[in-house]
PDB file of C-alpha atoms and ligand atoms in Angstrom:
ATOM      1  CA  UNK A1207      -8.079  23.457  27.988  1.00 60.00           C
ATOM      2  CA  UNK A1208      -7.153  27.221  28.296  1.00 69.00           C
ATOM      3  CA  UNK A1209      -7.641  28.502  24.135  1.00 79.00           C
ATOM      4  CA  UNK A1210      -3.929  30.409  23.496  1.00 86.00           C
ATOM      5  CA  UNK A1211      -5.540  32.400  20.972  1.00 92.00           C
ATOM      6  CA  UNK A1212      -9.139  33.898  20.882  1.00 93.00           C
ATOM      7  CA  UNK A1213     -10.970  33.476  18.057  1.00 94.00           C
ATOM      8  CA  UNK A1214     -13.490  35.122  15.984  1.00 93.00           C
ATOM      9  CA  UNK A1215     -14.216  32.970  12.986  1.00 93.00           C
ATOM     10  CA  UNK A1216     -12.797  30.072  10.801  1.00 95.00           C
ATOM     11  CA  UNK A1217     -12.539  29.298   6.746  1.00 96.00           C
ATOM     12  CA  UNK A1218     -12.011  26.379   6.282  1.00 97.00           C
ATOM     13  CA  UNK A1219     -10.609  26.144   2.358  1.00 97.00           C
ATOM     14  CA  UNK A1220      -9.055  29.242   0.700  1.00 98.00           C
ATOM     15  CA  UNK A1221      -7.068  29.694  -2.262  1.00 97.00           C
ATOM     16  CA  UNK A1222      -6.611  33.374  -2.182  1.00 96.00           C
ATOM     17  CA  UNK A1223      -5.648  34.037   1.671  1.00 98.00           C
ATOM     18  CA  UNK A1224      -2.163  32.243   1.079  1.00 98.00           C
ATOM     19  CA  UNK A1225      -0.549  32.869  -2.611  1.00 97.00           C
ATOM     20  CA  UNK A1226      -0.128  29.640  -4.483  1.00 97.00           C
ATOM     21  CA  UNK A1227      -1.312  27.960  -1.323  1.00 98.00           C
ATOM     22  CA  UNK A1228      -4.498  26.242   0.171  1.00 98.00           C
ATOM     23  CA  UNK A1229      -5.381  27.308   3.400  1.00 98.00           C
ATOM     24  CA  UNK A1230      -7.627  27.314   6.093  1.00 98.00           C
ATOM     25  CA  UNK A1231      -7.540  30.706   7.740  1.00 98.00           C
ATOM     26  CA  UNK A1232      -8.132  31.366  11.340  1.00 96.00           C
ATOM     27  CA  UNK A1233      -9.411  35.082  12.102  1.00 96.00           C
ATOM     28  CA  UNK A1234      -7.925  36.491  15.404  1.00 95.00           C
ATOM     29  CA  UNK A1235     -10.446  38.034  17.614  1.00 95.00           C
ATOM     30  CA  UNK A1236     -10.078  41.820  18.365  1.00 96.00           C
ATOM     31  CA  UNK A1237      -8.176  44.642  16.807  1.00 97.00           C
ATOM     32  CA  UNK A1238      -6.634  48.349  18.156  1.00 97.00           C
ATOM     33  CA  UNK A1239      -7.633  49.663  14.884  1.00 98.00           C
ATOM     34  CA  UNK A1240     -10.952  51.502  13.449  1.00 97.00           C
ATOM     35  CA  UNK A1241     -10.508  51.123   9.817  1.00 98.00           C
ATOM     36  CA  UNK A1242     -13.045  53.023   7.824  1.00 97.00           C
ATOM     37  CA  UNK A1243     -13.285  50.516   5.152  1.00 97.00           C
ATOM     38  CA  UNK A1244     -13.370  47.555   7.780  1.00 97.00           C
ATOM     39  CA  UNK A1245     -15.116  44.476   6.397  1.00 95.00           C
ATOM     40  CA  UNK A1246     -14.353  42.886   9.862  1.00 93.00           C
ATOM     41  CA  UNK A1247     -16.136  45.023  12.441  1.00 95.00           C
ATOM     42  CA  UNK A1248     -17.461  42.079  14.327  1.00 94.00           C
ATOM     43  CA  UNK A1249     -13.959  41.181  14.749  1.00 95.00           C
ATOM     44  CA  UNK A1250     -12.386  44.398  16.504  1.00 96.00           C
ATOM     45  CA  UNK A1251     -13.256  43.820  19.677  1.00 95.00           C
ATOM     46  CA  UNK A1252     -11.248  41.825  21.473  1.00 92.00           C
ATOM     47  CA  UNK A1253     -13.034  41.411  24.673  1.00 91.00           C
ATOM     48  CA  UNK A1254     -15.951  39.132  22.892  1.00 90.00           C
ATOM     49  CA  UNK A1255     -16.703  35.797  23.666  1.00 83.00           C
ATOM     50  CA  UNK A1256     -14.505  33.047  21.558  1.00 79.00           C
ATOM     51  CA  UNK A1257     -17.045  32.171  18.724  1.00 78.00           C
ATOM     52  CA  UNK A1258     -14.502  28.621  18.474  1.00 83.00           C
ATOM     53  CA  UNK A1259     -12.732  26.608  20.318  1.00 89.00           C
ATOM     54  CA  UNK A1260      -8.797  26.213  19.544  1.00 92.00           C
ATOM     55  CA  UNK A1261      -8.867  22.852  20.430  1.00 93.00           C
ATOM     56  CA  UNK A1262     -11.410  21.741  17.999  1.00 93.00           C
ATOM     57  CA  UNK A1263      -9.684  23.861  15.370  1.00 95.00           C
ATOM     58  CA  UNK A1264      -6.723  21.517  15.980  1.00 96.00           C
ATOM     59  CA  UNK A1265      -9.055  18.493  15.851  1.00 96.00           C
ATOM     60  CA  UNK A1266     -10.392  19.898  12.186  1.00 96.00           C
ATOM     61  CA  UNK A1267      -6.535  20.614  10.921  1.00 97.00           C
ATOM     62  CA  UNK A1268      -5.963  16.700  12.169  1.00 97.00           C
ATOM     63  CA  UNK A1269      -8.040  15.303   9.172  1.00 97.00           C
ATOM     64  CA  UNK A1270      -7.211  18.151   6.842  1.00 97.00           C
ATOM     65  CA  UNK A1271      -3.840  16.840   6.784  1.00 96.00           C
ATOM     66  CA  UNK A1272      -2.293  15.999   2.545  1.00 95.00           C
ATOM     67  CA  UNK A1273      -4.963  18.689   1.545  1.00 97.00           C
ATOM     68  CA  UNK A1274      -4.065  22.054   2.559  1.00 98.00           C
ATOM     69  CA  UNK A1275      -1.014  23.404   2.466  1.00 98.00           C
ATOM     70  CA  UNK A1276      -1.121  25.677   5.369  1.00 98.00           C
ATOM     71  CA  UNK A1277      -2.877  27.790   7.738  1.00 98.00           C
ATOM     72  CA  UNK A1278      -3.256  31.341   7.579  1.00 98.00           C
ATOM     73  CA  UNK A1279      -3.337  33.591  10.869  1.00 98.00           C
ATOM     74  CA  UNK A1280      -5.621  36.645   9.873  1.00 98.00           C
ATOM     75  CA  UNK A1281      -7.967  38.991  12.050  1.00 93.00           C
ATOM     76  CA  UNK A1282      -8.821  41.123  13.346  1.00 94.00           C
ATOM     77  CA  UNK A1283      -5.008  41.949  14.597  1.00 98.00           C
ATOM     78  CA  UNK A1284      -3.289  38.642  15.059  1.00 98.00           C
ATOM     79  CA  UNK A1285      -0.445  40.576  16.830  1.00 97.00           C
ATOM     80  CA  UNK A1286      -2.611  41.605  19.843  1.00 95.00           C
ATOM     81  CA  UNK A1287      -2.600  37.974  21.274  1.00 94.00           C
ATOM     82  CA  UNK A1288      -0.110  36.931  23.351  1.00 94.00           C
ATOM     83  CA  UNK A1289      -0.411  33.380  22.641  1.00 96.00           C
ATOM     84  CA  UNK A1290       0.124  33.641  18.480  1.00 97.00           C
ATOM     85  CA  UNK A1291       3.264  31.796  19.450  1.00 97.00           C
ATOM     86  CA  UNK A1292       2.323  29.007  20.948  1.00 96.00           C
ATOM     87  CA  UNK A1293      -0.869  28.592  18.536  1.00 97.00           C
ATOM     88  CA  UNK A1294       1.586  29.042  15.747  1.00 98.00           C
ATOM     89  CA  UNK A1295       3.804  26.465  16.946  1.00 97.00           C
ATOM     90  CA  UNK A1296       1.254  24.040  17.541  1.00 97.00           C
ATOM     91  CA  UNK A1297      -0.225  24.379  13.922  1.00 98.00           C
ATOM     92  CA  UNK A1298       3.580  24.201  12.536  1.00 98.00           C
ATOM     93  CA  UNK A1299       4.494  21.108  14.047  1.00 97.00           C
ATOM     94  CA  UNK A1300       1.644  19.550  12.487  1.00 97.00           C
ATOM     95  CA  UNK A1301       3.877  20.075   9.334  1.00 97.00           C
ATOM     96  CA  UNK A1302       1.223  23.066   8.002  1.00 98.00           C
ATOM     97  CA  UNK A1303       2.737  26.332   6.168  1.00 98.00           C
ATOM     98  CA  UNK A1304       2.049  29.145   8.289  1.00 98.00           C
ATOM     99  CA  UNK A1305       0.867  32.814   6.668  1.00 98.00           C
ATOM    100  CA  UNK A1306       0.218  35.879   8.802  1.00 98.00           C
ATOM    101  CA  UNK A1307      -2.230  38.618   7.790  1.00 98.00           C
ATOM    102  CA  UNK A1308      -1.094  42.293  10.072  1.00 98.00           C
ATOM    103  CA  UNK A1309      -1.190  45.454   9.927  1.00 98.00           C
ATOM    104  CA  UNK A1310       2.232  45.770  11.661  1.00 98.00           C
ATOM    105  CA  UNK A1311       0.739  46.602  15.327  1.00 95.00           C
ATOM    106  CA  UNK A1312       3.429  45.760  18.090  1.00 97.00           C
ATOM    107  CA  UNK A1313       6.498  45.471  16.141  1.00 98.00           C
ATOM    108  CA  UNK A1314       8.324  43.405  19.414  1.00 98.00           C
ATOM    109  CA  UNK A1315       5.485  40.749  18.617  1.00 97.00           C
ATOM    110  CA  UNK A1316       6.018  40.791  15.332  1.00 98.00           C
ATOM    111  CA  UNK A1317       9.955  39.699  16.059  1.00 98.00           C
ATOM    112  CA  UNK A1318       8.758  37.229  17.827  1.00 97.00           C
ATOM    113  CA  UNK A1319       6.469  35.057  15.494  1.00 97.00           C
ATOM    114  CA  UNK A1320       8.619  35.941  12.056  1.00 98.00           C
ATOM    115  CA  UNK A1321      10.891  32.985  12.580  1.00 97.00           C
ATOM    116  CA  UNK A1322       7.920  30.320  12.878  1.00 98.00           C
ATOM    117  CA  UNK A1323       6.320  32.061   9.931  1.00 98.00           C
ATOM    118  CA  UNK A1324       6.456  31.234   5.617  1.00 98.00           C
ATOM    119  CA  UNK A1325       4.939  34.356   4.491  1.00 98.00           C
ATOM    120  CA  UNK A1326       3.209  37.777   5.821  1.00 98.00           C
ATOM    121  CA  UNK A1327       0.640  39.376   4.218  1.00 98.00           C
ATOM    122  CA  UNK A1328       1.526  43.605   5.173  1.00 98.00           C
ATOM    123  CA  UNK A1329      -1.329  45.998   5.278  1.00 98.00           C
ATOM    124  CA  UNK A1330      -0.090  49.398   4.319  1.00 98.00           C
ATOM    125  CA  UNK A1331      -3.206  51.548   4.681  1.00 98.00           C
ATOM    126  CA  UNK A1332      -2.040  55.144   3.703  1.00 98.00           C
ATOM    127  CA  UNK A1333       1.614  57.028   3.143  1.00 98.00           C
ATOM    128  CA  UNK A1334       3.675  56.787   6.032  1.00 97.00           C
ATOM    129  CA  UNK A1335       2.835  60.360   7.313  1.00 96.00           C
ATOM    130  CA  UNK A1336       1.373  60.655  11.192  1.00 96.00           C
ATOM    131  CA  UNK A1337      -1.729  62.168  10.210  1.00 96.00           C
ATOM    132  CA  UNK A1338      -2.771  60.429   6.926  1.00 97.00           C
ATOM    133  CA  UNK A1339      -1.676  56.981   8.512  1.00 98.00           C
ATOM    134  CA  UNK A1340      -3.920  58.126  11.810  1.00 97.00           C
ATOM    135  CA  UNK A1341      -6.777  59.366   9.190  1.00 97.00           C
ATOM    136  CA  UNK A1342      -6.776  55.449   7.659  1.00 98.00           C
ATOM    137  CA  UNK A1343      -6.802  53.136  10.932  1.00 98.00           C
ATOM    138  CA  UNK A1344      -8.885  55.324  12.986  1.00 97.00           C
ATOM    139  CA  UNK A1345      -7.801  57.938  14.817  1.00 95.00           C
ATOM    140  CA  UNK A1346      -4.869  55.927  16.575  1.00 96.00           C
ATOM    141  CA  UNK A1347      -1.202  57.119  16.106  1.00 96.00           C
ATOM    142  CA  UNK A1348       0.840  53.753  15.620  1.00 97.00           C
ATOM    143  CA  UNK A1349       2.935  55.122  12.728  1.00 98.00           C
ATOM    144  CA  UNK A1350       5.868  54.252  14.299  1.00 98.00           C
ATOM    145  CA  UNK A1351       4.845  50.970  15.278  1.00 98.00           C
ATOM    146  CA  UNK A1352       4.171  50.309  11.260  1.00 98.00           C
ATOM    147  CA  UNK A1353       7.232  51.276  10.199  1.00 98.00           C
ATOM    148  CA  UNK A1354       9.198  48.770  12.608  1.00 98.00           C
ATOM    149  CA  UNK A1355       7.528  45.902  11.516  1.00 98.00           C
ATOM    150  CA  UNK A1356       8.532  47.163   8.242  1.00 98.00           C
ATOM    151  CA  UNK A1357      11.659  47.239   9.034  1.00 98.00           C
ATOM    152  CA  UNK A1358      11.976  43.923  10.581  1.00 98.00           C
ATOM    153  CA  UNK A1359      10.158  42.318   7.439  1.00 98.00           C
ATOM    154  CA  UNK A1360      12.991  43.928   5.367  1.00 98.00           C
ATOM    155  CA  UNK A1361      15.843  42.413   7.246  1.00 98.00           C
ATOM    156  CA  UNK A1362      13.902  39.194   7.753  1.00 97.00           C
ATOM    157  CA  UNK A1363      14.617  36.011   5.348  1.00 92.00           C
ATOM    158  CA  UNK A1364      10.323  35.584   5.272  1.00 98.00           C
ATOM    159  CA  UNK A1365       8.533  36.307   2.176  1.00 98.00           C
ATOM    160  CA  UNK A1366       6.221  38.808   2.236  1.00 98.00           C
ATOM    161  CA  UNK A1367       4.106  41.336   0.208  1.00 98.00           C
ATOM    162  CA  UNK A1368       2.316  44.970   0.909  1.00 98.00           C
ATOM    163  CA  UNK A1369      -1.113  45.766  -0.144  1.00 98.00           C
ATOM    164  CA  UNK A1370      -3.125  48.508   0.165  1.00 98.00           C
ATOM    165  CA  UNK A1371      -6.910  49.099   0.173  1.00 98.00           C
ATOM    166  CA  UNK A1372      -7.619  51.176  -1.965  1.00 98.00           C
ATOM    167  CA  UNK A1373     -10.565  53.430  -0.049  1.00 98.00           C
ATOM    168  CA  UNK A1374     -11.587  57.177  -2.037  1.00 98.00           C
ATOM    169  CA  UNK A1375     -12.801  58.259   0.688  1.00 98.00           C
ATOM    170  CA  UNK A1376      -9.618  58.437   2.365  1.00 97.00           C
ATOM    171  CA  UNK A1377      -6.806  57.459  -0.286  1.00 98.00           C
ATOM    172  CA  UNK A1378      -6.189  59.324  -3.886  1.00 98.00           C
ATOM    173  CA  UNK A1379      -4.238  58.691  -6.658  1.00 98.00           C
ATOM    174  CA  UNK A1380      -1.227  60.853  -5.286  1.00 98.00           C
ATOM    175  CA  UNK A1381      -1.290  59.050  -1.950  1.00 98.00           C
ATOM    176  CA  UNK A1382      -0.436  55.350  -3.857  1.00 98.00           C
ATOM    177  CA  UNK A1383       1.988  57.124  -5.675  1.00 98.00           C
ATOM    178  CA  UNK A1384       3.616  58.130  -2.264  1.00 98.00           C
ATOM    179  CA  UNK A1385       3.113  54.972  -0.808  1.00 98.00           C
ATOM    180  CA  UNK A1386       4.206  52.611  -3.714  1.00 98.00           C
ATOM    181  CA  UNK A1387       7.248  54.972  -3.877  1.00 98.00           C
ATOM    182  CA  UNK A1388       8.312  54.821   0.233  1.00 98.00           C
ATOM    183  CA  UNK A1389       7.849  51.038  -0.249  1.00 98.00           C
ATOM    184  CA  UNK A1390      10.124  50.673  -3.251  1.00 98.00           C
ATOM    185  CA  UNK A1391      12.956  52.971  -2.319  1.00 98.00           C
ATOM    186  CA  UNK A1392      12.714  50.457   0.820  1.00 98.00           C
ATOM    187  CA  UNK A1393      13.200  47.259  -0.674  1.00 98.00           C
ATOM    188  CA  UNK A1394       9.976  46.132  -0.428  1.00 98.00           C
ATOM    189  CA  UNK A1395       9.408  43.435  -4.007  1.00 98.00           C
ATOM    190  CA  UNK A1396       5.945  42.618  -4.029  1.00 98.00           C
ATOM    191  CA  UNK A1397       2.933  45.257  -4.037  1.00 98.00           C
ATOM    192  CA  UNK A1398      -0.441  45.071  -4.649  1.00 98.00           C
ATOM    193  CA  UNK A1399      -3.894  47.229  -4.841  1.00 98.00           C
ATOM    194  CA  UNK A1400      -6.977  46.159  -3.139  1.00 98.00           C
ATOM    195  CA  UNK A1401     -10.132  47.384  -4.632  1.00 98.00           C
ATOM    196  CA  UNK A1402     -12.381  48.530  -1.763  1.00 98.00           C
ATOM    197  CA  UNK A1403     -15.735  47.687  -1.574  1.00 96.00           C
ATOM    198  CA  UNK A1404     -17.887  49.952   0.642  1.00 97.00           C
ATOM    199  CA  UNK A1405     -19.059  49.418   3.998  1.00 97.00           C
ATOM    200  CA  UNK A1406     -22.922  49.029   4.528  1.00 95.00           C
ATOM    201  CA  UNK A1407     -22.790  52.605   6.452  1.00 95.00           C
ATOM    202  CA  UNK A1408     -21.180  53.826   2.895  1.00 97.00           C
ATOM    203  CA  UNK A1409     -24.160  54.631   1.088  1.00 96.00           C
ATOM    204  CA  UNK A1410     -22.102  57.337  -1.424  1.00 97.00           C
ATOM    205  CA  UNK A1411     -19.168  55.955  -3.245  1.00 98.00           C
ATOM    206  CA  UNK A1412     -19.760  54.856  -6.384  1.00 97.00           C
ATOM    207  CA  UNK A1413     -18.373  51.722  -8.629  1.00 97.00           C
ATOM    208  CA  UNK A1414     -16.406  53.964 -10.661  1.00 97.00           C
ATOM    209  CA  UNK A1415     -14.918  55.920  -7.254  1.00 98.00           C
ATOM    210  CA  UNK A1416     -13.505  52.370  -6.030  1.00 98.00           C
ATOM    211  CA  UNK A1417     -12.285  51.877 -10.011  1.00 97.00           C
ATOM    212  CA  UNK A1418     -10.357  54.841 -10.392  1.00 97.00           C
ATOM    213  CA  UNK A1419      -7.358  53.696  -8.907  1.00 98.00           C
ATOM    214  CA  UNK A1420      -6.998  50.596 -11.745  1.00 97.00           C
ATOM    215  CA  UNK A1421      -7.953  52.441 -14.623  1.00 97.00           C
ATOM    216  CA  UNK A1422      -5.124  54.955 -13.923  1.00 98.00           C
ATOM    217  CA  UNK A1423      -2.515  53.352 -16.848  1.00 97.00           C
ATOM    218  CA  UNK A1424      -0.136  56.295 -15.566  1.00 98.00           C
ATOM    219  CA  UNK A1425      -0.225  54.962 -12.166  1.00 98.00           C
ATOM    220  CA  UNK A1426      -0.748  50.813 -12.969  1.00 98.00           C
ATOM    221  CA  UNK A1427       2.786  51.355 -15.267  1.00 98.00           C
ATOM    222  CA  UNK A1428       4.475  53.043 -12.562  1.00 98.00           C
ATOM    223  CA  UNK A1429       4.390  50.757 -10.268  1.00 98.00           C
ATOM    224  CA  UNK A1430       4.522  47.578 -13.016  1.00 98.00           C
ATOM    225  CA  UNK A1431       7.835  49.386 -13.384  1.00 98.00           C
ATOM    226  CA  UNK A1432       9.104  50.038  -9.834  1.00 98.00           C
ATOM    227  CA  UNK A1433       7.797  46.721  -8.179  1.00 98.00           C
ATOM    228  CA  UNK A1434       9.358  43.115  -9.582  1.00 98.00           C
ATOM    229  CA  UNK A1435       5.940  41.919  -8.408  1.00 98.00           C
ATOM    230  CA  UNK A1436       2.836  44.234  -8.667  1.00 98.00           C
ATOM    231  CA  UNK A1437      -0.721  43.395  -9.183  1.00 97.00           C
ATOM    232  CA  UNK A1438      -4.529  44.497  -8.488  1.00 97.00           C
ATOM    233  CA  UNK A1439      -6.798  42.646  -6.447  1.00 96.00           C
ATOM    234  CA  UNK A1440     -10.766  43.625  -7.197  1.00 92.00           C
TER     235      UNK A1440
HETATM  236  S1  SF4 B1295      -6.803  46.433  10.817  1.00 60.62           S
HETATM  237 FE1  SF4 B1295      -8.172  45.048   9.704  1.00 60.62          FE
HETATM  238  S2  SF4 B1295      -9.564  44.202  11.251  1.00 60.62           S
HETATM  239 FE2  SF4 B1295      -8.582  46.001  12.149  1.00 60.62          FE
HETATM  240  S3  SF4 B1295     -10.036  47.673  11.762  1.00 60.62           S
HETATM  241 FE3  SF4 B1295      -8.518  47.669  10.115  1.00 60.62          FE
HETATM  242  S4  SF4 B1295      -9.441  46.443   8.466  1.00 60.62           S
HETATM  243 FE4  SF4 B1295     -10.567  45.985  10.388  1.00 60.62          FE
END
C-alpha cells in the first residue's frame, strides 16, 4: 500500500497537542520553512525516507479506539502533502477528532482540509510585514500565503487559535504588540505566547531573554484585555 502521507514521527498519547483533548499526533514529514527557533529540523525535509508506515499507524489508531479523543496532524508542514485529505478522511471515519498544526503555507490546501477538520492550531511567527515575516521562517516570502489562510480560518465555522513563539533573537516586545493587535482587530478570539527554548546551535540567549516576554504585566494585560482567550505557554 502506497502511504498518502509521509511521515516523520509519531506520539502516541498527548494532552497538550489538542486543547481539552487526548491525542495521538502524527508529524508530517518535510517543511518549506527554515525557522530559526525550529525544534523540528529533522523534519524539514521532505524528500527523507518515511520513518512509519501509514498503514500501521491506522492499525495502532484501531485499538486506541474509547481512549483518545482524536488525532492531531502536526509537522513539519502538514499542508505540503497532497494526500492530508485522504489521510484525514481515513482517520475521521474511524470516528477520531481531527486537529491540524500549520503555519498557513498553501492557503488553496488549507480550503481544502478545513471542512474535515475540529480545530487548527495557527502559527503566527512575526507581524505580518514582508520582511519581518521573511526574517522569522527563513528567508522565504510566503506572507501572502499566511494571511489567506488567515482569512479562510476567519470565515470558517472551525475553531481555532494563534500562537506565537516567542524567539529574542528575532521577536521583541513591540513586535507581539503588533502582532496581538493585527490579530485582534481581525477577529481572531484565542491567542497565546510560546516561550522559546533555544536551539542547540543557540549557545547565547539566556533564561531571562526567553522570559521577558511573560514578565511584561504591560504587555500580558494588554492582550488579557484584547483577546476573550489569551494565555502563555512555557
Ligand atoms: S514551520 Fe515548524 S517545522 Fe517548519 S521550520 Fe518552522 S518551526 Fe520548523
Amino acid at each position: 500500500m502506497v502511504n498518502p502521507v509521509k511521515i516523520g514521527g509519531v506520539e502516541t498519547f498527548s494532552t497538550v497537542d489538542f486543547p481539552d483533548k487526548i491525542a495521538a499526533v502524527v508529524f508530517m514529514q518535510g517543511c518549506p520553512w527554515r525557522c530559526p527557533f525550529c525544534h523540528n529540523a529533522f523534519l524539514q525535509d521532505g524528500s527523507a525516507a518515511d520513518n512509519f508506515i501509514w498503514e500501521n499507524f491506522i492499525k495502532f489508531l484501531n485499538t486506541r479506539r474509547g481512549i483518545l479523543d482524536g488525532v492531531v496532524f502536526s509537522g513539519g508542514e502538514p499542508l505540503m502533502q497532497n494526500g492530508l485529505s485522504s489521510a484525514i478522511r481515513e482517520v475521521r471515519e474511524m470516528g477520531f477528532l481531527i486537529g491540524l498544526h500549520t503555519g498557513g503555507y498553501r492557503p488553496q490546501h488549507l480550503a481544502e482540509v478545513l471542512p474535515l477538520v475540529d480545530w487548527v492550531g495557527f502559527d503566527i511567527k512575526a507581524p505580518l510585514s514582508e520582511e519581518k515575516y521573511k526574517i522569522a521562517i527563513g528567508g522565504v516570502n510566503h506572507l501572502k500565503e499566511v494571511k489567506e489562510s488567515l482569512h479562510l480560518l476567519l470565515e470558517s465555522k472551525v475553531d481555532f487559535e494563534c500562537r506565537t513563539t516567542c524567539d529574542p533573537r528575532i521577536l521583541t516586545i513591540a513586535d507581539i504588540y503588533a502582532i496581538a493587535d493585527e490579530l485582534a482587530a481581525a477577529g481572531v478570539k484565542k491567542y497565546f505566547l510560546q516561550k522559546y527554548r533555544p536551539v542547540e546551535s543557540d549557545k547565547t540567549t539566556s533564561d531571562a531573554d526567553c522570559e521577558q516576554f511573560f514578565l511584561d504585566a504591560g504587555l500580558t494585560d494588554h492582550l488579557r484585555k484584547i483577546f476573550p482567550v489569551f494565555d502563555v505557554r512555557r
